[in-house]
Amino acid sequence: MKTRKITAILAIAATTLFFASCNEGVTNVEESLELAGQEKSFESTTAPGDSCDFSGTLTEDEIKGLLEMREEEKLARDVYKKLYEVHNMVIFNNISKSENAHTSA
């Protein structure tokens, strides 16, 4: 099971590398990163009519699922950190930061 997850993450990373390497004319990178780093307001992250309610208690299965999801985010973060170290491409650093935010959430 872990081998399958690692293989899937590496496949995603390879695909990302492939598409990132094909892009020769990236413009407005600083502006894009600045916009991505800005906090989103509650209104912009919640769909109209969204009735999410974060009150209540979690079942053991939900807790187990969330913990497993967190471990997957940590693994993805570590993979992208390593890809950044090896290839020194900003995209991998940005993705690792995003994965870290997912882990924290």
PDB file of C-alpha atoms in Angstrom:
ATOM      1  CA  MET A   1       0.000   0.000   0.000  1.00  0.00           C
ATOM      2  CA  LYS A   2       2.813   2.437   0.896  1.00  0.00           C
ATOM      3  CA  THR A   3       4.666   1.513  -2.282  1.00  0.00           C
ATOM      4  CA  ARG A   4       1.598   2.410  -4.316  1.00  0.00           C
ATOM      5  CA  LYS A   5       1.287   5.795  -2.570  1.00  0.00           C
ATOM      6  CA  ILE A   6       4.963   6.601  -3.060  1.00  0.00           C
ATOM      7  CA  THR A   7       4.753   5.556  -6.705  1.00  0.00           C
ATOM      8  CA  ALA A   8       1.701   7.773  -7.221  1.00  0.00           C
ATOM      9  CA  ILE A   9       3.401  10.763  -5.592  1.00  0.00           C
ATOM     10  CA  LEU A  10       6.553  10.248  -7.642  1.00  0.00           C
ATOM     11  CA  ALA A  11       4.453   9.982 -10.806  1.00  0.00           C
ATOM     12  CA  ILE A  12       2.764  13.279  -9.968  1.00  0.00           C
ATOM     13  CA  ALA A  13       6.138  14.866  -9.265  1.00  0.00           C
ATOM     14  CA  ALA A  14       7.552  13.577 -12.561  1.00  0.00           C
ATOM     15  CA  THR A  15       4.541  14.909 -14.452  1.00  0.00           C
ATOM     16  CA  THR A  16       4.951  18.270 -12.744  1.00  0.00           C
ATOM     17  CA  LEU A  17       8.640  18.315 -13.667  1.00  0.00           C
ATOM     18  CA  PHE A  18       7.809  17.434 -17.268  1.00  0.00           C
ATOM     19  CA  PHE A  19       5.295  20.235 -17.653  1.00  0.00           C
ATOM     20  CA  ALA A  20       7.424  22.737 -15.756  1.00  0.00           C
ATOM     21  CA  SER A  21      10.430  22.002 -17.963  1.00  0.00           C
ATOM     22  CA  CYS A  22       8.378  22.562 -21.122  1.00  0.00           C
ATOM     23  CA  ASN A  23       7.473  26.108 -20.131  1.00  0.00           C
ATOM     24  CA  GLU A  24      10.031  28.519 -21.564  1.00  0.00           C
ATOM     25  CA  GLY A  25       8.232  31.832 -21.146  1.00  0.00           C
ATOM     26  CA  VAL A  26       7.004  32.246 -17.597  1.00  0.00           C
ATOM     27  CA  THR A  27       5.960  35.837 -16.993  1.00  0.00           C
ATOM     28  CA  ASN A  28       4.735  37.677 -13.920  1.00  0.00           C
ATOM     29  CA  VAL A  29       6.043  34.984 -11.576  1.00  0.00           C
ATOM     30  CA  GLU A  30       6.517  37.403  -8.697  1.00  0.00           C
ATOM     31  CA  GLU A  31       2.983  38.735  -9.089  1.00  0.00           C
ATOM     32  CA  SER A  32       1.544  35.220  -9.227  1.00  0.00           C
ATOM     33  CA  LEU A  33       3.444  34.173  -6.114  1.00  0.00           C
ATOM     34  CA  GLU A  34       2.333  37.295  -4.294  1.00  0.00           C
ATOM     35  CA  LEU A  35      -1.305  36.620  -5.133  1.00  0.00           C
ATOM     36  CA  ALA A  36      -0.951  32.970  -4.124  1.00  0.00           C
ATOM     37  CA  GLY A  37       0.538  33.980  -0.779  1.00  0.00           C
ATOM     38  CA  GLN A  38      -2.272  36.342   0.145  1.00  0.00           C
ATOM     39  CA  GLU A  39      -4.798  35.050   2.623  1.00  0.00           C
ATOM     40  CA  LYS A  40      -8.133  34.273   1.110  1.00  0.00           C
ATOM     41  CA  SER A  41     -11.174  35.693   2.777  1.00  0.00           C
ATOM     42  CA  PHE A  42     -13.877  33.407   4.120  1.00  0.00           C
ATOM     43  CA  GLU A  43     -16.231  34.580   1.388  1.00  0.00           C
ATOM     44  CA  SER A  44     -13.834  33.624  -1.401  1.00  0.00           C
ATOM     45  CA  THR A  45     -13.149  30.142  -0.058  1.00  0.00           C
ATOM     46  CA  THR A  46     -16.746  29.241   0.695  1.00  0.00           C
ATOM     47  CA  ALA A  47     -19.091  28.459  -2.129  1.00  0.00           C
ATOM     48  CA  PRO A  48     -22.456  30.220  -2.122  1.00  0.00           C
ATOM     49  CA  GLY A  49     -24.947  28.169  -0.168  1.00  0.00           C
ATOM     50  CA  ASP A  50     -22.184  26.106   1.420  1.00  0.00           C
ATOM     51  CA  SER A  51     -23.533  24.727   4.670  1.00  0.00           C
ATOM     52  CA  CYS A  52     -20.338  23.318   6.167  1.00  0.00           C
ATOM     53  CA  ASP A  53     -20.668  22.965   9.899  1.00  0.00           C
ATOM     54  CA  PHE A  54     -17.503  22.265  11.835  1.00  0.00           C
ATOM     55  CA  SER A  55     -19.208  21.456  15.098  1.00  0.00           C
ATOM     56  CA  GLY A  56     -19.783  17.970  16.424  1.00  0.00           C
ATOM     57  CA  THR A  57     -17.561  15.031  17.152  1.00  0.00           C
ATOM     58  CA  LEU A  58     -15.523  12.843  14.843  1.00  0.00           C
ATOM     59  CA  THR A  59     -15.830   9.094  14.662  1.00  0.00           C
ATOM     60  CA  GLU A  60     -12.773   6.879  15.066  1.00  0.00           C
ATOM     61  CA  ASP A  61     -12.799   6.186  11.309  1.00  0.00           C
ATOM     62  CA  GLU A  62     -12.850   9.914  10.538  1.00  0.00           C
ATOM     63  CA  ILE A  63      -9.963  10.538  12.914  1.00  0.00           C
ATOM     64  CA  LYS A  64      -8.010   7.660  11.384  1.00  0.00           C
ATOM     65  CA  GLY A  65      -8.709   9.004   7.887  1.00  0.00           C
ATOM     66  CA  LEU A  66      -7.581  12.514   8.800  1.00  0.00           C
ATOM     67  CA  LEU A  67      -4.370  11.212  10.368  1.00  0.00           C
ATOM     68  CA  GLU A  68      -3.647   9.134   7.263  1.00  0.00           C
ATOM     69  CA  MET A  69      -4.340  12.133   5.043  1.00  0.00           C
ATOM     70  CA  ARG A  70      -1.940  14.216   7.140  1.00  0.00           C
ATOM     71  CA  GLU A  71       0.803  11.627   6.712  1.00  0.00           C
ATOM     72  CA  GLU A  72       0.259  11.682   2.941  1.00  0.00           C
ATOM     73  CA  GLU A  73       0.603  15.473   2.936  1.00  0.00           C
ATOM     74  CA  LYS A  74       3.831  15.184   4.940  1.00  0.00           C
ATOM     75  CA  LEU A  75       5.202  12.646   2.467  1.00  0.00           C
ATOM     76  CA  ALA A  76       4.261  14.853  -0.487  1.00  0.00           C
ATOM     77  CA  ARG A  77       5.943  17.831   1.217  1.00  0.00           C
ATOM     78  CA  ASP A  78       9.132  15.819   1.738  1.00  0.00           C
ATOM     79  CA  VAL A  79       9.151  14.611  -1.889  1.00  0.00           C
ATOM     80  CA  TYR A  80       8.780  18.152  -3.238  1.00  0.00           C
ATOM     81  CA  LYS A  81      11.425  19.471  -0.821  1.00  0.00           C
ATOM     82  CA  LYS A  82      13.846  16.864  -2.139  1.00  0.00           C
ATOM     83  CA  LEU A  83      12.943  17.671  -5.749  1.00  0.00           C
ATOM     84  CA  TYR A  84      13.658  21.337  -4.992  1.00  0.00           C
ATOM     85  CA  GLU A  85      17.031  20.434  -3.486  1.00  0.00           C
ATOM     86  CA  VAL A  86      17.945  18.310  -6.517  1.00  0.00           C
ATOM     87  CA  HIS A  87      16.584  20.499  -9.338  1.00  0.00           C
ATOM     88  CA  ASN A  88      16.520  23.940  -7.643  1.00  0.00           C
ATOM     89  CA  MET A  89      13.241  24.816  -9.373  1.00  0.00           C
ATOM     90  CA  VAL A  90      10.992  27.307  -7.572  1.00  0.00           C
ATOM     91  CA  ILE A  91       7.850  25.338  -8.433  1.00  0.00           C
ATOM     92  CA  PHE A  92       8.933  22.467  -6.195  1.00  0.00           C
ATOM     93  CA  ASN A  93       9.623  24.830  -3.303  1.00  0.00           C
ATOM     94  CA  ASN A  94       6.188  26.427  -3.747  1.00  0.00           C
ATOM     95  CA  ILE A  95       4.455  23.049  -3.836  1.00  0.00           C
ATOM     96  CA  SER A  96       6.307  21.888  -0.710  1.00  0.00           C
ATOM     97  CA  LYS A  97       5.076  25.030   1.081  1.00  0.00           C
ATOM     98  CA  SER A  98       1.547  24.276  -0.069  1.00  0.00           C
ATOM     99  CA  GLU A  99       1.809  20.688   1.179  1.00  0.00           C
ATOM    100  CA  ASN A 100       3.060  22.039   4.509  1.00  0.00           C
ATOM    101  CA  ALA A 101      -0.008  24.278   4.720  1.00  0.00           C
ATOM    102  CA  HIS A 102      -2.199  21.225   4.043  1.00  0.00           C
ATOM    103  CA  THR A 103      -0.433  19.341   6.823  1.00  0.00           C
ATOM    104  CA  SER A 104      -0.990  22.197   9.246  1.00  0.00           C
ATOM    105  CA  ALA A 105      -4.645  22.466   8.290  1.00  0.00           C
TER     106      ALA A 105
END
